[in-house]
């Protein structure tokens, strides 16, 4: 499925959450990166048809999603950020309910629910009420519901938020597995999540895409702007006051700094290859650094 | 669709809050309809009998009040009472009224006092007190036969200028009263309790609405709206399923309440009198229905009120962000009308009051309330039924639209 966003805009009063976004999305994994408030969730909700744009259009294979109606939703899987579950339902009941909402027939729904519970490693918890689940289990159940109808377009909003490192790795692998032959839009402000699995990075700031491309392409935009230096603590403090520092590491009385700057920050600084975290900090500054911590 | 309805039903029914609300509401309903049983008391010559003992005694003498109120039967009762009053030994006086005392009262009046009061009431003016002790004055020489006196009283009520009835309304009520023939009297205590306590079912309606309040708003509150609205049937069949499941749950829960509410008086006082005419509850009641028929009719109207209130709850739920906001509007809608009492049966204000949810639970069978649309006159229960059916339809259509257009935020 090809998704075309055409000058998509969402305004809340005088604030513009998404500002004239245009892009064509083809099968592949898209990592939507941006600080909080960048417009990621608003954009995803509009793509999912649960939030009407103020202007602009969303087309799926050339037809507007309003016109496609149920046909569009039939090809869509969505896992929103922080969505609640029905605590009195068991995991299996929840999936069967969602399958009914997605129009999957009863027999197929049962098979698919069991299959996905196995995929997300929740088979043993299938009959347990969701109120007893940990955060990670709920996230896995969330992705299982999004996958029920084997969607061509899978939208995952901050799927790894709140997970511990082990769960996050597990989740990334799961998404990677499920993403084959689909268009997957994965929103996060955790850079490492997308750096492993995204084919294309969409860097969003103030409601606009400010960079799009593969990891190498987008990080290439700041090549020559990422530096490393090892210096004493006093000098390090001075550098930190003047430049955005991606990383700081104490090494036998000295400090190793990774700095993003268009200008050479220190006489001993040497240029290094840029990564996504560097790019994130470059564009989002301290705000991005805090979120990525 | 059936699967969707099933899961939506389970979402309501499996909530802990639902179970607690239903349990509390059932206990309240049982207590309210059980009070007449607990507080029942009657006397015989020697003792005061309370509760079940009194009820058993009442039922043991029920055959004594089985009677068809023909002119001849009424005349025999009137003669009997007048005869008793002729003996000064039988008569007491409290300064304002004369009454029978001693064996004359306990043996001849007490077991049939309600029946005798009913006969006496045919001879009093509209709205006046009628007791057996007034029979000698009311039936002085030249008194009409019982049924003629009753008909005259009905006509006087209908023709009374204070009622402000139009000629069409007068004709409507006169033809209605003509349909009730000779009255058969009998024991009907269980049904009487139901008739006088209909409005207590407001707590059941309220409980049903409280459990339905989160149907849409709960999805917004927990953030599940985004997931379900992005599903294939999220904006179509799911709305129908939610509405259907809410209605099913509400109706089932309400019927359980009704079974408890009606079951208690009927279990203790018995279902005797189900086929008696409504006039056993009041001689001037115009409707030609049986006591149980009137209960069924009013229960059907209350069911329509319930369905409309569920629809209103669903609309508010679709519109508002949390179930608490829904209840902050809904509870006043149900409770506030309790404090407004109609001052008569005519006038726009009174006629609107008769249609408010709380007031609509009371059958008002003796108030001659009718509505006139051009030359057509329609009775209160019919107007309530149509009003709440149309109200439901409008609310449901509106509710569907609101949820369909809901924007996830």
XYZ file of C-alpha atoms in Angstrom:
702
model
C 0.000 0.000 0.000
C 1.223 3.459 -0.853
C 0.279 6.228 1.537
C 0.416 9.770 0.329
C 0.291 12.682 2.737
C -0.532 15.858 0.899
C 0.037 19.172 2.709
C -1.323 17.656 5.878
C -1.957 20.257 8.545
C -3.495 20.172 12.007
C -4.145 23.304 13.965
C -5.387 23.656 17.525
C -6.464 27.262 17.743
C -3.400 29.315 16.931
C -0.989 26.407 17.486
C 0.017 24.350 14.485
C 0.752 20.780 15.544
C 1.391 19.448 12.034
C 2.367 21.943 9.402
C 1.795 21.042 5.759
C 3.455 17.631 5.791
C 3.755 15.970 2.384
C 5.367 12.592 1.767
C 4.779 9.304 -0.018
C 5.197 6.235 2.168
C 5.916 2.883 0.489
C 6.454 -0.507 2.158
C 9.309 -0.348 4.641
C 9.960 0.723 8.200
C 9.809 4.455 8.884
C 11.261 5.750 12.101
C 9.491 8.932 13.076
C 11.853 10.825 15.336
C 11.186 14.005 17.185
C 11.082 15.597 20.594
C 7.876 15.657 22.626
C 5.442 18.070 21.045
C 7.036 17.761 17.609
C 3.703 16.564 16.165
C 4.443 12.844 15.840
C 1.349 11.577 17.645
C -0.926 14.091 15.916
C 0.431 13.034 12.536
C -0.063 9.349 13.333
C -3.607 9.898 14.552
C -4.428 11.659 11.321
C -2.941 8.829 9.279
C -5.052 6.411 11.325
C -8.175 8.423 10.575
C -9.010 9.047 14.218
C -8.206 12.748 14.031
C -9.387 14.940 11.196
C -6.768 17.185 9.582
C -7.421 20.926 9.470
C -6.356 20.826 5.841
C -4.607 18.527 3.409
C -5.360 14.958 2.478
C -4.288 11.404 3.157
C -4.540 8.977 0.267
C -4.082 5.247 0.232
C -3.254 3.929 -3.227
C -4.550 7.167 -4.695
C -7.895 7.331 -2.878
C -8.630 9.531 0.107
C -9.034 7.556 3.322
C -12.416 9.196 3.989
C -13.643 7.727 0.725
C -12.140 4.317 1.427
C -13.738 4.134 4.902
C -13.847 0.546 6.185
C -11.629 -0.633 3.303
C -8.833 1.566 4.629
C -9.264 0.597 8.279
C -9.256 -3.053 7.199
C -5.651 -2.611 6.064
C -4.559 -0.628 9.100
C -3.069 -1.673 12.439
C -2.547 0.938 15.137
C -0.944 0.840 18.504
C -1.358 4.229 20.175
C 0.859 5.570 22.901
C -0.306 4.821 26.478
C -3.593 3.302 25.482
C -5.628 1.652 28.149
C -6.914 -1.876 28.091
C -10.019 -3.397 29.524
C -8.717 -4.619 32.872
C -11.548 -7.115 33.395
C -10.914 -8.841 30.073
C -8.423 -11.647 29.709
C -5.703 -11.211 27.085
C -7.496 -13.636 24.779
C -10.876 -11.953 25.284
C -9.295 -8.621 24.467
C -7.840 -9.958 21.228
C -11.121 -11.611 20.263
C -12.942 -8.358 20.949
C -10.454 -6.389 18.848
C -10.739 -9.011 16.124
C -14.495 -8.438 16.081
C -13.917 -4.662 15.852
C -11.610 -5.356 12.929
C -14.200 -7.518 11.229
C -12.298 -10.795 11.433
C -14.600 -13.805 11.401
C -14.950 -15.792 14.616
C -12.991 -18.888 13.583
C -10.108 -16.958 12.101
C -10.123 -14.608 15.098
C -9.545 -17.490 17.502
C -6.676 -18.877 15.426
C -5.098 -15.473 14.940
C -5.406 -14.572 18.642
C -3.634 -17.786 19.670
C -0.991 -17.314 16.997
C -0.235 -13.751 18.085
C -0.302 -14.562 21.784
C 2.392 -17.098 20.960
C 4.319 -14.566 18.866
C 4.349 -12.012 21.664
C 5.088 -14.728 24.196
C 1.856 -14.359 26.151
C 0.346 -17.803 25.598
C 0.659 -18.666 29.275
C -1.115 -15.433 30.185
C -3.930 -15.842 27.658
C -6.568 -16.584 30.294
C -5.344 -14.044 32.841
C -7.081 -10.709 33.354
C -5.211 -7.764 31.894
C -5.301 -5.985 35.268
C -2.586 -8.449 36.392
C -0.227 -7.634 33.474
C 3.056 -5.727 33.722
C 3.733 -2.730 31.474
C 5.801 -4.836 29.101
C 3.098 -7.473 28.811
C 0.528 -4.809 27.999
C 2.806 -3.361 25.308
C 3.169 -6.809 23.765
C -0.571 -7.317 23.886
C -0.916 -3.900 22.266
C 1.191 -4.903 19.312
C -0.658 -8.201 19.051
C -3.963 -6.360 18.646
C -2.438 -4.095 15.997
C -1.297 -7.172 14.065
C -4.588 -9.088 14.283
C -5.757 -8.184 10.788
C -2.256 -8.610 9.326
C -2.315 -4.969 8.245
C -0.461 -3.528 5.304
C 0.009 -0.303 7.226
C 1.189 -0.671 10.811
C 1.442 2.423 12.962
C 3.184 2.188 16.308
C 3.292 5.239 18.540
C 6.070 5.061 21.110
C 5.785 1.291 21.427
C 8.872 0.956 23.625
C 8.070 3.767 26.048
C 8.341 2.640 29.632
C 9.981 -0.687 28.843
C 13.178 -1.853 30.472
C 16.215 -2.368 28.182
C 15.658 -6.129 27.879
C 11.999 -5.664 26.960
C 12.944 -2.951 24.468
C 15.378 -5.186 22.620
C 12.791 -7.942 22.563
C 10.176 -5.527 21.307
C 12.419 -4.146 18.564
C 13.054 -7.638 17.283
C 9.362 -8.390 17.368
C 8.544 -5.292 15.334
C 11.291 -6.133 12.887
C 9.794 -9.583 12.434
C 6.284 -8.276 11.920
C 7.355 -5.511 9.576
C 8.073 -7.656 6.539
C 6.201 -6.480 3.421
C 4.366 -3.797 5.355
C 4.514 -0.071 5.680
C 5.451 0.482 9.303
C 5.590 3.894 10.916
C 7.300 3.739 14.240
C 7.309 6.853 16.349
C 9.743 7.280 19.164
C 12.045 9.682 20.857
C 14.364 6.828 21.787
C 16.897 6.984 18.980
C 18.398 3.552 19.451
C 14.993 1.943 18.818
C 14.813 3.156 15.259
C 18.496 3.106 14.423
C 18.363 -0.717 14.335
C 15.175 -1.343 12.459
C 14.152 1.717 10.414
C 14.782 1.827 6.674
C 13.895 5.489 6.571
C 14.160 8.151 9.242
C 11.610 10.948 9.349
C 12.912 13.687 11.596
C 10.080 15.882 12.766
C 10.319 19.275 14.398
C 7.616 21.881 14.967
C 5.118 19.880 12.939
C 7.348 19.480 9.875
C 9.713 16.892 8.485
C 13.075 18.554 8.633
C 15.015 15.529 7.366
C 14.039 12.320 5.632
C 16.210 9.478 4.388
C 18.111 6.397 5.459
C 20.120 6.479 8.679
C 23.303 7.137 6.679
C 21.625 9.850 4.635
C 20.213 11.745 7.576
C 23.297 11.422 9.703
C 25.343 12.427 6.659
C 23.759 15.849 7.006
C 25.881 16.509 10.077
C 29.068 14.787 8.973
C 32.024 16.859 10.076
C 30.024 18.330 12.932
C 30.552 15.548 15.464
C 33.717 15.654 17.526
C 35.392 13.742 20.286
C 37.999 14.961 22.667
C 39.659 13.800 25.884
C 40.444 16.582 28.270
C 40.727 17.541 31.923
C 37.644 18.264 33.988
C 38.063 22.018 34.050
C 38.306 22.276 30.251
C 35.434 19.831 29.865
C 33.197 22.104 31.938
C 34.047 25.025 29.691
C 33.244 22.998 26.550
C 29.972 21.810 28.026
C 28.949 25.387 28.671
C 29.543 26.349 25.058
C 28.605 23.282 22.994
C 25.956 20.558 22.959
C 27.542 17.441 24.423
C 26.101 14.093 23.348
C 28.161 12.001 25.692
C 30.480 12.423 28.619
C 32.681 9.675 30.024
C 35.242 9.860 32.828
C 38.458 7.968 32.021
C 41.249 7.842 34.639
C 41.035 11.436 35.764
C 40.218 12.775 32.314
C 36.895 13.310 30.541
C 35.961 12.029 27.096
C 33.396 14.260 25.414
C 31.336 13.756 22.269
C 30.288 17.132 20.932
C 27.982 18.254 18.111
C 29.097 21.527 16.631
C 29.603 23.103 13.238
C 32.851 24.580 14.580
C 35.748 22.660 16.061
C 35.032 22.908 19.795
C 38.583 22.369 21.076
C 42.049 22.253 19.647
C 42.394 18.525 20.439
C 38.946 17.573 19.167
C 38.881 15.080 16.306
C 35.936 14.559 13.887
C 34.077 11.252 14.193
C 31.231 9.608 12.254
C 27.838 11.040 13.098
C 25.119 8.832 14.567
C 21.384 9.289 15.043
C 21.815 10.445 18.619
C 24.168 13.161 17.417
C 21.643 14.189 14.818
C 18.870 14.236 17.394
C 20.862 16.418 19.741
C 21.922 18.686 16.920
C 18.320 19.408 16.020
C 16.620 19.235 19.377
C 19.357 20.511 21.668
C 18.953 20.087 25.409
C 15.281 19.147 24.998
C 16.225 16.186 22.855
C 19.100 15.268 25.097
C 16.829 15.021 28.134
C 14.321 12.883 26.335
C 16.947 10.566 24.996
C 18.577 10.089 28.374
C -22.211 -8.173 14.907
C -23.335 -10.684 17.544
C -19.742 -11.153 18.678
C -19.302 -7.408 18.997
C -22.522 -7.115 20.990
C -21.405 -10.002 23.209
C -18.073 -8.377 24.039
C -19.589 -4.940 24.527
C -22.101 -6.543 26.890
C -19.254 -8.262 28.747
C -17.362 -4.975 29.002
C -20.297 -3.535 30.929
C -21.195 -6.633 32.904
C -17.688 -7.690 33.959
C -16.781 -4.410 35.590
C -16.483 -4.603 39.350
C -18.235 -1.237 39.625
C -21.200 -2.606 37.677
C -21.625 -5.510 40.049
C -21.387 -3.272 43.107
C -23.851 -0.698 41.730
C -26.323 -3.405 40.737
C -26.085 -5.127 44.096
C -26.579 -1.905 46.055
C -29.460 -0.862 43.832
C -31.151 -4.251 44.161
C -30.834 -4.096 47.939
C -32.332 -0.572 47.974
C -35.192 -1.669 45.705
C -35.852 -4.754 47.826
C -35.878 -2.661 51.000
C -38.178 -0.018 49.549
C -40.674 -2.540 48.207
C -40.249 -4.679 51.316
C -41.150 -1.841 53.696
C -44.920 -2.273 53.219
C -44.436 -5.895 54.264
C -42.336 -5.016 57.307
C -44.575 -2.133 58.333
C -47.893 -3.818 57.638
C -50.212 -3.927 60.583
C -53.832 -4.798 61.107
C -56.143 -5.321 64.039
C -58.799 -7.692 65.071
C -60.986 -7.242 68.119
C -58.257 -8.258 70.516
C -54.799 -7.711 69.131
C -52.602 -5.634 66.870
C -50.969 -7.874 64.269
C -47.772 -6.744 62.564
C -45.803 -7.913 59.536
C -46.385 -11.445 58.345
C -48.890 -12.165 61.098
C -51.031 -9.246 59.949
C -50.642 -10.229 56.303
C -51.684 -13.815 57.061
C -54.735 -12.551 58.933
C -55.668 -10.225 56.049
C -55.407 -13.068 53.577
C -57.408 -15.403 55.811
C -60.443 -13.107 55.657
C -60.048 -12.099 52.022
C -63.035 -14.153 50.833
C -65.271 -11.882 52.885
C -64.606 -8.925 50.618
C -65.216 -10.678 47.305
C -68.219 -8.897 45.886
C -69.720 -7.549 42.702
C -70.753 -3.977 43.348
C -74.222 -4.111 41.883
C -76.832 -1.654 43.083
C -78.449 -4.474 45.064
C -75.230 -5.494 46.801
C -74.349 -1.886 47.626
C -77.846 -1.311 48.940
C -77.572 -4.335 51.221
C -74.287 -3.012 52.622
C -75.741 0.461 53.054
C -78.781 -1.003 54.830
C -76.524 -3.053 57.066
C -74.431 -0.019 58.043
C -77.482 2.173 58.516
C -79.021 -0.550 60.665
C -75.953 -0.682 62.867
C -75.956 3.084 63.298
C -79.617 2.975 64.375
C -78.668 1.305 67.635
C -77.122 4.024 69.867
C -75.196 1.310 71.730
C -73.105 0.772 68.599
C -72.266 4.417 67.990
C -69.342 6.459 69.211
C -68.692 10.130 68.654
C -65.452 12.084 68.777
C -67.107 15.459 68.568
C -66.959 15.773 64.821
C -67.800 12.333 63.477
C -69.932 9.377 64.411
C -68.517 5.900 64.093
C -69.322 2.362 65.059
C -67.810 0.817 68.156
C -67.584 -2.542 69.882
C -68.808 -5.702 68.210
C -70.726 -3.677 65.626
C -67.404 -2.412 64.323
C -65.191 -5.441 64.862
C -67.614 -8.022 63.548
C -69.458 -6.160 60.807
C -67.206 -3.365 59.614
C -63.532 -4.109 60.276
C -63.183 -7.132 57.979
C -64.809 -5.204 55.089
C -63.956 -1.618 55.946
C -62.109 -0.838 52.689
C -64.970 -2.267 50.654
C -67.482 -0.186 52.631
C -65.356 2.939 52.231
C -65.329 2.298 48.489
C -69.115 2.055 48.390
C -69.414 5.238 50.474
C -67.077 7.051 48.095
C -69.667 6.849 45.301
C -71.863 9.217 47.293
C -69.341 11.913 48.232
C -68.441 14.908 46.132
C -65.221 14.991 44.087
C -62.181 15.084 46.334
C -64.169 14.624 49.538
C -63.358 12.073 52.233
C -65.464 8.936 52.156
C -65.674 6.530 55.068
C -68.224 3.893 55.994
C -69.315 6.131 58.911
C -70.659 8.712 56.448
C -73.000 6.186 54.815
C -76.036 7.158 56.945
C -75.694 10.838 55.964
C -74.762 10.226 52.344
C -77.522 7.739 51.682
C -80.360 9.548 53.359
C -83.806 9.064 51.824
C -84.015 9.363 48.085
C -80.349 8.447 47.488
C -79.495 7.134 44.067
C -78.429 3.618 43.333
C -74.679 2.947 43.792
C -73.795 2.759 40.087
C -75.818 5.829 39.178
C -74.179 7.748 42.034
C -70.785 6.659 40.790
C -71.557 7.709 37.218
C -72.792 11.100 38.444
C -69.641 11.574 40.443
C -67.460 10.734 37.443
C -69.434 13.200 35.322
C -69.087 15.869 38.015
C -65.313 15.345 38.073
C -65.043 15.538 34.300
C -67.343 18.554 34.007
C -65.703 20.413 36.889
C -64.541 23.850 35.599
C -61.438 23.631 37.779
C -60.148 20.818 35.579
C -60.192 23.065 32.515
C -60.945 20.173 30.167
C -61.955 20.957 26.592
C -65.179 19.492 25.205
C -63.133 16.918 23.278
C -61.304 15.920 26.447
C -64.563 15.660 28.367
C -65.948 13.423 25.669
C -62.754 11.335 25.741
C -62.995 10.761 29.489
C -66.726 10.178 29.492
C -66.432 7.495 26.843
C -63.514 6.018 28.801
C -65.552 5.814 32.011
C -68.487 4.290 30.131
C -66.302 1.296 29.297
C -65.947 0.155 32.905
C -69.040 -1.872 33.770
C -70.163 -3.199 37.103
C -67.205 -3.340 39.479
C -66.015 -6.554 41.003
C -64.306 -6.032 44.339
C -61.842 -8.312 46.103
C -58.539 -8.637 47.917
C -55.781 -6.834 45.970
C -53.220 -5.697 48.546
C -50.130 -6.897 46.624
C -51.159 -4.992 43.498
C -52.094 -1.911 45.501
C -48.543 -1.729 46.896
C -47.106 -1.947 43.399
C -49.455 0.776 42.168
C -48.514 3.157 44.937
C -44.760 2.628 44.706
C -43.934 2.759 40.986
C -41.783 5.868 41.362
C -39.352 3.980 43.609
C -38.106 2.282 40.446
C -36.254 5.549 39.740
C -33.346 4.073 41.717
C -33.214 1.121 39.338
C -33.240 3.472 36.334
C -30.484 5.534 37.912
C -28.374 2.441 38.629
C -28.757 1.209 35.047
C -27.700 4.599 33.685
C -24.683 4.792 36.013
C -23.415 1.434 34.750
C -23.906 2.547 31.138
C -22.168 5.924 31.610
C -18.656 4.661 30.695
C -19.708 2.996 27.413
C -18.193 5.748 25.258
C -16.664 8.137 27.798
C -14.747 5.257 29.387
C -13.033 4.628 26.050
C -11.973 8.288 25.884
C -10.794 8.230 29.456
C -8.592 5.146 29.030
C -7.424 6.019 25.540
C -8.913 2.929 23.920
C -10.950 5.202 21.637
C -7.926 5.487 19.329
C -7.657 1.717 18.938
C -11.307 0.967 18.360
C -11.927 3.914 16.049
C -9.014 2.747 13.907
C -10.653 -0.681 13.593
C -12.635 -1.615 10.498
C -15.996 -1.362 12.260
C -14.974 1.275 14.813
C -17.165 3.970 13.305
C -19.959 1.744 12.071
C -21.000 -1.608 13.537
C -19.213 -1.011 16.820
C -21.474 1.940 17.605
C -24.539 -0.209 16.936
C -23.046 -2.966 19.085
C -22.343 -0.565 21.953
C -25.859 0.840 21.829
C -27.463 -2.612 21.547
C -25.364 -4.062 24.364
C -26.140 -1.073 26.596
C -29.844 -1.430 25.913
C -29.747 -5.182 26.520
C -27.842 -4.781 29.753
C -30.022 -1.905 30.936
C -33.267 -3.695 30.143
C -32.118 -6.965 31.704
C -30.866 -5.228 34.835
C -34.081 -3.226 35.076
C -36.268 -6.297 34.650
C -34.387 -7.998 37.466
C -35.156 -4.949 39.620
C -38.801 -5.101 38.537
C -38.939 -8.801 39.403
C -37.611 -8.030 42.883
C -39.787 -4.936 43.322
C -43.027 -6.569 42.227
C -42.087 -10.009 43.458
C -41.808 -8.973 47.105
C -45.362 -7.602 47.583
C -46.858 -10.318 45.396
C -44.963 -13.046 47.237
C -46.062 -11.831 50.658
C -49.537 -10.447 49.954
C -50.319 -12.820 47.109
C -51.206 -12.104 43.506
C -54.953 -12.217 44.269
C -56.909 -9.487 42.573
C -54.860 -9.418 39.389
C -58.057 -9.583 37.318
C -60.025 -7.050 39.324
C -60.867 -3.722 37.710
C -58.663 -0.760 38.470
C -61.585 0.905 40.254
C -60.883 -1.213 43.337
C -58.026 1.209 43.918
C -60.329 4.217 43.566
C -63.867 4.409 42.376
C -63.243 7.456 40.186
C -60.335 5.979 38.235
C -61.515 6.281 34.630
C -59.488 3.548 32.911
C -61.317 0.298 32.020
C -58.301 -1.888 32.788
C -57.613 -4.634 35.267
C -55.251 -3.963 38.151
C -52.532 -6.167 36.617
C -53.200 -4.741 33.148
C -52.504 -1.251 34.476
C -49.300 -2.494 36.114
C -48.181 -3.990 32.811
C -49.026 -0.815 30.899
C -47.202 1.458 33.315
C -44.225 -0.900 33.495
C -44.031 -0.753 29.711
C -44.027 3.046 29.886
C -41.309 2.984 32.561
C -39.320 0.658 30.335
C -39.562 3.253 27.566
C -38.456 5.941 30.036
C -35.518 3.713 30.973
C -34.585 3.180 27.319
C -34.726 6.929 26.726
C -32.590 7.577 29.799
C -30.074 4.978 28.600
C -30.051 6.746 25.227
C -29.475 10.085 26.940
C -26.671 8.514 28.975
C -25.110 7.143 25.801
C -25.313 10.508 24.071
C -23.714 12.244 27.053
C -21.150 9.456 27.220
C -20.281 9.942 23.546
C -20.044 13.686 24.032
C -18.190 13.963 27.336
C -14.685 13.036 28.326
C -15.372 10.996 31.422
C -18.199 8.982 33.000
C -18.195 11.405 35.945
C -19.077 14.293 33.661
C -21.891 12.168 32.255
C -23.278 11.535 35.720
C -22.971 15.199 36.679
C -25.587 15.945 34.022
C -27.637 12.779 34.199
C -28.288 12.609 37.939
C -29.869 16.087 38.090
C -32.007 15.208 35.051
C -33.406 12.245 36.971
C -33.490 13.692 40.478
C -34.475 17.370 40.114
C -37.976 16.668 38.663
C -38.790 14.913 41.945
C -39.139 18.364 43.484
C -41.680 19.656 40.972
C -45.267 18.611 41.570
C -47.974 19.417 39.025
C -50.633 21.747 40.428
C -53.330 20.300 38.185
C -53.865 18.212 35.084
C -54.069 21.025 32.551
C -51.811 23.864 31.422
C -48.558 23.572 29.528
C -46.341 23.636 32.624
C -48.267 20.824 34.317
C -48.450 18.813 31.135
C -44.685 19.087 30.683
C -44.133 18.066 34.321
C -46.177 14.912 33.713
C -43.711 13.954 30.989
C -40.497 14.387 32.993
C -38.632 11.132 33.721
C -39.384 10.838 37.421
C -43.011 11.918 37.070
C -43.430 9.530 34.136
C -42.956 6.595 36.453
C -46.119 7.471 38.350
C -49.184 6.247 36.439
C -51.418 9.110 37.670
C -54.406 6.892 36.974
C -56.868 9.030 38.889
C -55.876 12.469 37.583
C -57.608 12.566 34.194
C -54.467 13.759 32.412
C -54.825 13.904 28.653
C -53.208 15.795 25.818
C -55.030 17.412 22.952
C -53.488 17.752 19.492
C -55.978 19.641 17.353
C -59.164 17.656 17.683
C -57.441 14.491 18.847
C -57.219 13.611 22.535
C -54.577 11.162 23.721
C -54.202 9.665 27.199
C -51.180 10.292 29.424
C -49.620 6.834 29.135
C -49.853 6.852 25.344
C -48.302 10.323 25.137
C -45.510 9.256 27.464
C -44.884 6.146 25.353
C -44.712 8.085 22.089
C -42.715 10.939 23.625
C -40.046 8.630 25.024
C -39.925 6.492 21.872
C -39.322 9.573 19.709
C -36.879 10.988 22.262
C -34.953 7.698 22.209
C -34.755 7.669 18.431
C -33.447 11.235 18.288
C -30.905 10.629 21.058
C -29.604 7.441 19.468
C -29.171 9.070 16.066
C -27.359 11.948 17.706
C -25.208 9.607 19.770
C -24.113 7.655 16.682
C -23.140 10.862 14.964
C -21.181 12.199 17.920
C -19.083 9.041 18.358
C -18.504 8.697 14.641
C -17.136 12.221 14.529
C -15.184 11.882 17.766
C -11.649 13.188 17.489
C -9.030 11.360 19.513
C -7.169 13.823 21.664
